[in-house]
Every structure is written in structure tokens, then in C-alpha cells.
Short mmCIF file of C-alpha atoms and ligand atoms in Angstrom, two decimals:
data_model
loop_
_atom_site.label_atom_id
_atom_site.label_comp_id
_atom_site.label_asym_id
_atom_site.label_seq_id
_atom_site.Cartn_x
_atom_site.Cartn_y
_atom_site.Cartn_z
CA UNK A 1 -167.83 63.97 110.14
CA UNK A 2 -170.91 62.46 111.75
CA UNK A 3 -172.12 59.20 110.26
CA UNK A 4 -175.43 60.01 108.57
CA UNK A 5 -176.77 56.46 109.03
CA UNK A 6 -175.69 56.04 112.65
CA UNK A 7 -179.14 56.91 114.04
CA UNK A 8 -180.56 53.93 112.15
CA UNK A 9 -177.98 51.43 113.45
CA UNK A 10 -178.72 49.02 116.30
CA UNK A 11 -178.05 50.82 119.62
CA UNK A 12 -175.12 48.53 120.49
CA UNK A 13 -173.45 49.28 117.16
CA UNK A 14 -173.80 53.06 117.51
CA UNK A 15 -171.39 53.18 120.46
CA UNK A 16 -168.99 50.63 119.02
CA UNK A 17 -165.36 51.36 118.17
CA UNK A 18 -163.87 48.81 115.76
CA UNK A 19 -161.15 46.38 116.87
CA UNK A 20 -157.71 47.79 116.08
CA UNK A 21 -155.51 45.01 114.68
CA UNK A 22 -151.71 44.99 114.59
CA UNK A 23 -150.36 47.16 111.79
CA UNK A 24 -149.61 45.05 108.70
CA UNK A 25 -145.94 45.31 107.56
CA UNK A 26 -147.07 46.29 104.04
CA UNK A 27 -148.89 49.31 105.47
CA UNK A 28 -145.86 50.43 107.51
CA UNK A 29 -143.59 50.02 104.49
CA UNK A 30 -146.01 52.02 102.31
CA UNK A 31 -146.26 54.79 104.93
CA UNK A 32 -142.52 55.11 105.61
CA UNK A 33 -141.10 54.07 102.23
CA UNK A 34 -139.03 51.32 103.89
CA UNK A 35 -138.62 47.58 103.29
CA UNK A 36 -137.73 44.57 105.42
CA UNK A 37 -139.94 45.43 108.38
CA UNK A 38 -140.94 42.82 110.97
CA UNK A 39 -144.22 42.39 112.84
CA UNK A 40 -144.29 41.07 116.38
CA UNK A 41 -147.69 42.57 117.09
CA UNK A 42 -150.38 39.91 116.69
CA UNK A 43 -149.03 36.83 118.51
CA UNK A 44 -148.66 34.82 115.32
CA UNK A 45 -146.36 31.81 114.96
CA UNK A 46 -143.11 33.02 113.33
CA UNK A 47 -142.69 29.56 111.76
CA UNK A 48 -146.09 29.73 110.08
CA UNK A 49 -147.80 26.45 109.23
CA UNK A 50 -145.97 23.14 109.51
CA UNK A 51 -145.23 20.80 106.60
CA UNK A 52 -148.40 18.71 107.09
CA UNK A 53 -150.64 21.77 106.95
CA UNK A 54 -148.74 23.23 103.98
CA UNK A 55 -149.17 20.01 102.00
CA UNK A 56 -152.88 19.79 102.86
CA UNK A 57 -153.32 23.42 101.92
CA UNK A 58 -151.74 22.90 98.51
CA UNK A 59 -153.85 19.80 97.87
CA UNK A 60 -157.07 21.56 98.97
CA UNK A 61 -156.68 24.34 96.40
CA UNK A 62 -158.13 22.05 93.73
CA UNK A 63 -161.39 21.98 95.70
CA UNK A 64 -162.02 25.69 96.16
CA UNK A 65 -164.58 25.83 93.34
CA UNK A 66 -166.98 24.01 95.66
CA UNK A 67 -168.49 25.10 98.95
CA UNK A 68 -166.87 23.56 102.01
CA UNK A 69 -168.57 20.82 104.01
CA UNK A 70 -170.83 23.08 106.08
CA UNK A 71 -170.73 20.65 108.99
CA UNK A 72 -166.92 20.50 108.89
CA UNK A 73 -167.29 16.81 109.61
CA UNK A 74 -163.71 15.64 109.07
CA UNK A 75 -162.13 18.37 111.19
CA UNK A 76 -164.79 18.08 113.91
CA UNK A 77 -164.31 14.30 114.04
CA UNK A 78 -160.54 14.79 114.42
CA UNK A 79 -161.02 17.35 117.16
CA UNK A 80 -163.58 15.15 118.92
CA UNK A 81 -161.12 12.22 118.87
CA UNK A 82 -158.27 14.41 120.12
CA UNK A 83 -160.32 15.78 123.00
CA UNK A 84 -162.17 12.52 123.67
CA UNK A 85 -165.60 14.12 123.30
CA UNK A 86 -168.50 13.52 120.93
CA UNK A 87 -168.53 15.26 117.56
CA UNK A 88 -171.69 17.07 118.68
CA UNK A 89 -169.63 18.95 121.25
CA UNK A 90 -167.40 20.63 118.64
CA UNK A 91 -168.46 23.88 116.94
CA UNK A 92 -166.20 25.40 114.31
CA UNK A 93 -165.61 29.08 113.77
CA UNK A 94 -163.92 31.42 111.33
CA UNK A 95 -161.16 31.86 113.89
CA UNK A 96 -162.07 31.66 117.56
CA UNK A 97 -163.14 35.29 117.23
CA UNK A 98 -166.13 33.97 115.28
CA UNK A 99 -167.18 31.55 118.03
CA UNK A 100 -166.79 34.26 120.68
CA UNK A 101 -169.15 36.50 118.68
CA UNK A 102 -171.49 33.54 118.07
CA UNK A 103 -171.68 32.89 121.81
CA UNK A 104 -172.53 36.53 122.51
CA UNK A 105 -175.15 36.54 119.73
CA UNK A 106 -176.69 33.30 120.99
CA UNK A 107 -176.94 34.11 124.69
CA UNK A 108 -177.00 37.89 125.10
CA UNK A 109 -179.84 40.36 124.59
CA UNK A 110 -180.22 44.00 125.75
CA UNK A 111 -181.81 42.58 128.93
CA UNK A 112 -178.60 40.79 129.86
CA UNK A 113 -175.18 41.49 131.28
CA UNK A 114 -171.84 39.93 130.46
CA UNK A 115 -168.92 39.99 132.89
CA UNK A 116 -165.25 40.12 132.02
CA UNK A 117 -162.10 41.41 133.66
CA UNK A 118 -160.51 44.78 133.08
CA UNK A 119 -157.69 44.27 130.52
CA UNK A 120 -159.39 41.14 129.13
CA UNK A 121 -159.11 40.39 125.41
CA UNK A 122 -160.59 43.27 123.35
CA UNK A 123 -163.03 41.15 121.35
CA UNK A 124 -165.25 40.56 124.44
CA UNK A 125 -166.33 44.20 124.81
CA UNK A 126 -167.01 44.42 121.07
CA UNK A 127 -169.10 41.21 120.99
CA UNK A 128 -171.03 42.23 124.11
CA UNK A 129 -171.74 45.77 122.93
CA UNK A 130 -172.86 44.64 119.49
CA UNK A 131 -175.40 42.32 121.15
CA UNK A 132 -176.86 45.27 123.06
CA UNK A 133 -176.12 43.64 126.42
CA UNK A 134 -174.45 45.53 129.23
CA UNK A 135 -170.79 44.87 129.98
CA UNK A 136 -169.84 44.62 133.65
CA UNK A 137 -166.10 44.99 134.06
CA UNK A 138 -164.48 43.34 137.07
CA UNK A 139 -161.41 45.15 138.43
CA UNK A 140 -158.16 43.38 137.58
CA UNK A 141 -155.39 42.46 140.01
CA UNK A 142 -153.24 45.41 141.13
CA UNK A 143 -149.81 46.00 139.54
CA UNK A 144 -148.00 44.55 142.57
CA UNK A 145 -149.94 41.27 142.50
CA UNK A 146 -148.28 37.92 141.67
CA UNK A 147 -150.29 38.13 138.40
CA UNK A 148 -150.24 41.89 137.78
CA UNK A 149 -153.30 43.20 135.87
CA UNK A 150 -154.61 39.62 135.63
CA UNK A 151 -158.10 38.31 136.29
CA UNK A 152 -159.25 38.60 139.94
CA UNK A 153 -161.65 35.71 140.61
CA UNK A 154 -163.26 37.41 143.63
CA UNK A 155 -163.95 40.57 141.62
CA UNK A 156 -165.42 38.50 138.78
CA UNK A 157 -167.74 36.61 141.15
CA UNK A 158 -168.82 39.87 142.79
CA UNK A 159 -169.70 41.34 139.36
CA UNK A 160 -172.17 38.54 138.59
CA UNK A 161 -175.81 39.45 139.15
CA UNK A 162 -179.28 38.17 138.23
CA UNK A 163 -178.98 39.53 134.66
CA UNK A 164 -175.59 37.97 133.96
CA UNK A 165 -175.72 35.50 131.09
CA UNK A 166 -172.04 35.15 130.09
CA UNK A 167 -168.72 35.39 131.89
CA UNK A 168 -165.74 35.68 129.54
CA UNK A 169 -162.39 34.43 130.88
CA UNK A 170 -159.15 34.29 128.92
CA UNK A 171 -156.56 31.87 130.29
CA UNK A 172 -153.87 32.97 129.75
CA UNK A 173 -155.15 36.45 129.04
CA UNK A 174 -154.19 38.66 126.13
CA UNK A 175 -152.70 41.31 126.40
CA UNK A 176 -151.42 40.66 129.93
CA UNK A 177 -150.11 37.08 129.47
CA UNK A 178 -151.23 36.33 133.05
CA UNK A 179 -153.20 33.25 134.07
CA UNK A 180 -155.36 31.56 136.65
CA UNK A 181 -153.95 28.38 138.20
CA UNK A 182 -155.93 25.11 138.17
CA UNK A 183 -157.35 25.53 141.68
CA UNK A 184 -158.17 29.21 141.05
CA UNK A 185 -159.98 28.40 137.83
CA UNK A 186 -161.92 25.50 139.32
CA UNK A 187 -163.02 27.53 142.33
CA UNK A 188 -164.08 30.40 140.08
CA UNK A 189 -166.12 28.23 137.73
CA UNK A 190 -167.71 26.49 140.74
CA UNK A 191 -168.81 29.87 142.07
CA UNK A 192 -170.58 30.87 138.84
CA UNK A 193 -174.30 29.99 138.74
CA UNK A 194 -175.13 27.09 136.37
CA UNK A 195 -177.40 29.25 134.21
CA UNK A 196 -174.49 31.59 133.36
CA UNK A 197 -172.43 30.51 130.35
CA UNK A 198 -168.71 30.54 131.17
CA UNK A 199 -166.68 31.19 128.04
CA UNK A 200 -163.12 30.08 128.75
CA UNK A 201 -160.91 31.37 125.94
CA UNK A 202 -157.80 29.18 125.65
CA UNK A 203 -156.35 30.65 122.44
CA UNK A 204 -152.81 30.09 123.77
CA UNK A 205 -153.46 26.65 125.24
CA UNK A 206 -150.69 24.79 123.37
CA UNK A 207 -148.12 27.30 124.63
CA UNK A 208 -149.50 27.62 128.13
CA UNK A 209 -150.09 23.93 128.88
CA UNK A 210 -146.39 23.42 129.65
CA UNK A 211 -146.29 26.53 131.83
CA UNK A 212 -148.64 25.48 134.63
CA UNK A 213 -151.87 26.72 133.08
CA UNK A 214 -154.82 24.33 133.48
CA UNK A 215 -156.64 22.62 130.60
CA UNK A 216 -160.20 23.90 131.00
CA UNK A 217 -161.68 20.95 129.13
CA UNK A 218 -160.95 18.75 132.17
CA UNK A 219 -163.63 20.71 134.07
CA UNK A 220 -166.34 20.37 131.46
CA UNK A 221 -167.84 17.10 132.74
CA UNK A 222 -168.45 18.82 136.10
CA UNK A 223 -169.69 22.10 134.67
CA UNK A 224 -172.01 21.80 131.63
CA UNK A 225 -172.18 25.61 131.38
CA UNK A 226 -168.42 25.78 130.65
CA UNK A 227 -167.51 26.44 127.01
CA UNK A 228 -163.84 26.23 125.98
CA UNK A 229 -162.66 28.15 122.90
CA UNK A 230 -159.46 27.18 121.06
CA UNK A 231 -157.79 28.31 117.84
CA UNK A 232 -155.49 27.22 115.03
CA UNK A 233 -154.19 30.80 114.75
CA UNK A 234 -151.46 30.64 117.37
CA UNK A 235 -149.31 27.53 117.95
CA UNK A 236 -150.61 25.84 114.78
CA UNK A 237 -149.51 28.81 112.67
CA UNK A 238 -152.72 29.22 110.66
CA UNK A 239 -153.82 32.75 111.65
CA UNK A 240 -154.43 33.77 108.05
CA UNK A 241 -156.77 30.85 107.41
CA UNK A 242 -159.18 31.69 110.26
CA UNK A 243 -160.07 28.46 112.02
CA UNK A 244 -161.15 28.17 115.65
CA UNK A 245 -163.59 26.05 117.62
CA UNK A 246 -165.45 25.51 120.85
CA UNK A 247 -165.87 22.41 122.96
CA UNK A 248 -169.12 22.55 124.87
CA UNK A 249 -172.12 20.62 126.05
CA UNK A 250 -173.89 19.35 122.89
CA UNK A 251 -176.98 21.42 123.73
CA UNK A 252 -174.88 24.59 123.68
CA UNK A 253 -173.32 23.46 120.38
CA UNK A 254 -176.85 22.90 119.02
CA UNK A 255 -177.78 26.52 119.83
CA UNK A 256 -174.56 27.88 118.31
CA UNK A 257 -175.20 25.92 115.15
CA UNK A 258 -178.58 27.61 114.74
CA UNK A 259 -176.90 30.97 114.22
CA UNK A 260 -173.56 29.87 112.77
CA UNK A 261 -173.11 30.78 109.09
CA UNK A 262 -173.36 27.48 107.21
CA UNK A 263 -169.97 27.83 105.49
CA UNK A 264 -168.02 29.75 108.13
CA UNK A 265 -164.79 27.76 107.65
CA UNK A 266 -163.25 27.58 104.18
CA UNK A 267 -162.25 24.50 102.18
CA UNK A 268 -158.57 25.32 102.71
CA UNK A 269 -159.03 26.14 106.38
CA UNK A 270 -160.75 22.83 107.11
CA UNK A 271 -158.06 20.84 105.30
CA UNK A 272 -155.06 22.61 106.76
CA UNK A 273 -156.41 22.56 110.32
CA UNK A 274 -157.11 18.83 110.21
CA UNK A 275 -153.58 18.19 108.92
CA UNK A 276 -152.02 20.54 111.49
CA UNK A 277 -153.47 18.42 114.29
CA UNK A 278 -151.23 15.56 113.16
CA UNK A 279 -148.07 17.61 113.10
CA UNK A 280 -146.84 17.19 116.66
CA UNK A 281 -143.29 17.88 115.55
CA UNK A 282 -144.17 21.31 114.27
CA UNK A 283 -145.97 22.20 117.48
CA UNK A 284 -142.96 21.00 119.49
CA UNK A 285 -140.61 23.14 117.36
CA UNK A 286 -142.96 26.09 117.83
CA UNK A 287 -143.05 25.67 121.61
CA UNK A 288 -139.26 25.34 121.82
CA UNK A 289 -138.78 28.49 119.73
CA UNK A 290 -141.27 30.31 121.95
CA UNK A 291 -139.53 29.22 125.16
CA UNK A 292 -136.22 30.53 123.85
CA UNK A 293 -137.91 33.70 122.59
CA UNK A 294 -139.61 34.48 125.90
CA UNK A 295 -136.35 33.93 127.80
CA UNK A 296 -134.31 36.08 125.40
CA UNK A 297 -136.84 38.93 125.27
CA UNK A 298 -137.23 38.87 129.05
CA UNK A 299 -133.47 39.00 129.55
CA UNK A 300 -132.90 41.64 126.84
CA UNK A 301 -135.70 43.90 128.07
CA UNK A 302 -134.51 43.55 131.69
CA UNK A 303 -131.01 44.58 130.56
CA UNK A 304 -132.63 47.75 129.20
CA UNK A 305 -134.23 48.35 132.61
CA UNK A 306 -137.71 47.40 131.40
CA UNK A 307 -140.16 45.33 133.44
CA UNK A 308 -142.26 42.58 131.90
CA UNK A 309 -145.29 40.77 133.27
CA UNK A 310 -145.36 36.98 133.76
CA UNK A 311 -146.53 35.31 130.54
CA UNK A 312 -147.77 31.83 129.68
CA UNK A 313 -148.28 32.70 126.03
CA UNK A 314 -146.20 33.72 123.00
CA UNK A 315 -145.91 37.37 123.91
CA UNK A 316 -144.76 39.62 126.73
CA UNK A 317 -146.39 42.74 128.10
CA UNK A 318 -143.67 45.25 128.80
CA UNK A 319 -144.18 48.10 131.28
CA UNK A 320 -142.19 51.10 130.09
CA UNK A 321 -143.17 53.31 133.06
CA UNK A 322 -143.56 56.15 130.56
CA UNK A 323 -145.85 56.78 127.59
CA UNK A 324 -145.40 53.92 125.14
CA UNK A 325 -146.56 55.73 122.00
CA UNK A 326 -143.25 57.57 121.28
CA UNK A 327 -141.33 54.32 121.84
CA UNK A 328 -143.68 52.44 119.51
CA UNK A 329 -143.23 55.18 116.88
CA UNK A 330 -139.44 55.01 117.23
CA UNK A 331 -139.62 51.23 116.73
CA UNK A 332 -141.81 51.69 113.65
CA UNK A 333 -139.23 54.02 112.14
CA UNK A 334 -136.79 51.10 112.53
CA UNK A 335 -139.20 48.76 110.79
CA UNK A 336 -140.29 46.96 113.97
CA UNK A 337 -144.02 46.65 114.64
CA UNK A 338 -145.08 45.80 118.21
CA UNK A 339 -148.47 46.37 119.79
CA UNK A 340 -149.42 49.52 121.71
CA UNK A 341 -152.21 48.65 124.17
CA UNK A 342 -153.57 52.10 124.91
CA UNK A 343 -156.97 50.80 123.76
CA UNK A 344 -156.88 48.54 126.84
CA UNK A 345 -156.26 51.52 129.11
CA UNK A 346 -152.56 50.67 129.28
CA UNK A 347 -150.78 53.73 127.77
CA UNK A 348 -147.40 52.82 129.30
CA UNK A 349 -147.22 49.23 128.04
CA UNK A 350 -146.25 47.54 124.79
CA UNK A 351 -147.08 43.94 123.88
CA UNK A 352 -144.33 42.11 122.03
CA UNK A 353 -144.85 38.71 120.39
CA UNK A 354 -141.95 36.27 120.34
CA UNK A 355 -140.34 35.92 116.91
CA UNK A 356 -137.50 34.00 115.36
CA UNK A 357 -134.12 34.40 117.09
CA UNK A 358 -133.20 37.03 114.51
CA UNK A 359 -136.45 38.94 114.95
CA UNK A 360 -136.04 38.93 118.73
CA UNK A 361 -132.53 40.43 118.39
CA UNK A 362 -133.90 43.03 116.00
CA UNK A 363 -136.67 44.16 118.37
CA UNK A 364 -134.21 44.36 121.28
CA UNK A 365 -131.71 46.39 119.25
CA UNK A 366 -134.48 48.69 118.04
CA UNK A 367 -135.73 49.11 121.61
CA UNK A 368 -132.24 49.98 122.83
CA UNK A 369 -131.89 52.56 120.05
CA UNK A 370 -135.36 53.99 120.70
CA UNK A 371 -134.62 54.41 124.41
CA UNK A 372 -131.17 55.89 123.68
CA UNK A 373 -132.72 58.54 121.47
CA UNK A 374 -135.00 59.48 124.37
CA UNK A 375 -138.27 58.16 122.96
C1 LIG B 1 -157.24 35.56 123.95
C2 LIG B 1 -157.56 35.50 122.49
N1 LIG B 1 -158.70 34.95 122.11
C3 LIG B 1 -159.04 34.85 120.81
C4 LIG B 1 -158.23 35.36 119.83
C5 LIG B 1 -158.72 35.31 118.43
O1 LIG B 1 -157.95 34.57 117.61
P1 LIG B 1 -158.52 33.90 116.28
O2 LIG B 1 -159.80 34.59 115.92
O3 LIG B 1 -157.46 34.13 115.28
O4 LIG B 1 -158.75 32.48 116.63
C6 LIG B 1 -157.02 35.96 120.17
C7 LIG B 1 -156.14 36.54 119.14
O5 LIG B 1 -155.23 37.26 119.37
C8 LIG B 1 -156.67 36.03 121.54
O6 LIG B 1 -155.55 36.61 121.94
#
């Protein structure tokens, strides 16, 4: 039924389709009357938070009757020290999703354009459309490229025009897992005019750093228009707490802070994130588990005759060469939730996050059964 208030909504909102998150296990279990399902659909850390973050979280509960420190001083100071920047260069968000939306709201108007690659992370189109700006989509690499479906720097540069105000880049990208190398990234950023804000989304940085993916923050002294977004949702295992941040020129941070909600990160989020930064052991354990998971899933999927794209993250994009929806449904019936990516224009692919060793075996067994039944 038509929405009776739609005509009164801002034009960008009228055409907007909401983000479709991974299906929560509770919902699947309710729908199918099953128990014991697993979710490898949202690129979370199967270990969850580490012991430092858990302890800080428990201790912070006593403080939830009070508003958080709106400036997030302690966490920002820790992040500034870690990244060797000034505290004024750190802006906190309710997840990095929040800072991505803040950037769009700060720099885009209906007069402007924002550029991003085909198959880039789904939050960019939503943030751009809601701002009323026009999205210009740069064609991605072809399927037979070294980085299939990944960002094509030449296409991105060609898409930039006089109205462009933001370029969104995800490195590595979700859902493809593909990445730009150091030289590719540097050349791309160098080619973008200085009045265009480059939003470099490094949500998977902790995973990707050991896999040959550059650290975008090393380019920031050369390029003041380069904003790097990071998150505690992935390798730090705090997705449910919603903490992310940007590192940027302090003048960009100043603008973001004008529109940022004053209490956008919770008391528990601030405390757990600051503690998580100290827990190098947990991050190491997470990265080791992910390395094993990627290798096992790659090998297991290949044994089933399935192709996967290169990935520098904690997930793989699997090309089924046939419609993925029936396979996804067959996996759901076996209590395994992975991510269909038809919303990205990829009806034949499924994105699978790495899990624990047991979860990885379960998804492979379910996939084998789904294929055997002709899904
Ligand atoms: C590339 C990318 N950026 C940003 C996010 C947002 O994560 P969060 O809002 O939890 O920080 C995600 C989450 O999947 C992502 O894949």
C-alpha cells in the first residue's frame, strides 16, 4: 500500500530503500521453528569482545544512569595516541556507519554529486540519497580482472566532475573483499581534486593490514581532504556496541562535530572500545582464527566446485554461477545464515563471513547438502 506521508518526505528519502541487514538467528529460528542456527552473514568477530573489553563493559554498567562524555575524551585520546595524531583529528561515531552518514550530511546537498564504485558498500548509496545529492556510480573491474568486481581507479577518476563533493572508497571493499594496493590507492587519491572529500572506509583494516592492503592514514599528511573511517565492530568484536571513528584534518573534524549528535557513543561503548585497544592478544587471536577460516572456506568451497573472489577481510564472496537465492534458502533450512547480495546487483553470489572452526565446517557441510539437493 502506498505510504500516505511519502509526498511530504524529503525528496532523497522518498526514493530510498532501507538497508537490509543480515537475518538475525532469532528471527530464522522463530520462522522455521528450529534452534542452534549460526550466522555468518554480517562479518562479525566469532570470538566477540576480548577479556579487556568484557571487563571494561561490566565495570561501565554502573555508570549508565549518566550521559556519556559527549566529547568521548578518553577514547579519542587513546585513538589519537595510537595513530600519532592530535585528539582534534578524531571524530567518534555510533559505529562507522554513523560517521559515513555524518560525512554525507556535512558535505552533500542536492547540488552535489558523490562518486563510488559499483558493488561498493551499501551504506554509501543510502547516505548519498538521503542527502539529496546525486550518486555517480563508477563501473567496477570486470569479472576476469585480478580484483574481480573491485574498485577501478580510472573509472572513479573519470566519474568525478565539477559537482563532485565526496568520493567513497572502501579498502578492502564489502561485499567483494577486493582491495586497492598502496600505489593504486596513492595514485587515485592524488588524482582527486583537493576540494573533493575522499572518504576511505577501512572497516576491515586490522584484518587487511597483514594481507598487503595499505594503511590509508599514512597518506593523510599529504592529502588533507582524505578522511579515514575505522570501526570497533569487526576485529575488535564490538559490533553490538556501535563504535566507529574517523581520522581527518582537524577542520573536517570540526565540521563533523557541528552536526554530530552530542551523545552518539554510549557509556558502555566508550569504555569497552578504549579497553579493546589495549588487547593486542585478542586481536592477534582474531586474526589467526580468520586466516585459518579464510583458508578452510576457500579450500572447502573450491572442493565443491565454487569460485571465490580474493579477500583481504573476514569474509569471502562466493560466485555460484547460478541464482544464489535457492542455495541461501537451502542453507537457512539447515540453520545456516549467510548473506545474499542481490541488493548489490549480484544475484549469483553469496557472502560468507569466517566463523569458528566448527561454524566453518557447518557452513561447508550445509553448502554441500544444498548443492546435492539441487538448490
Ligand atoms: C565497508 C564497511 N564499512 C562500514 C561498515 C559499518 O560498520 P559499523 O557501522 O558497524 O562500524 C561495514 C559493516 O559491515 C562495512 O563492511
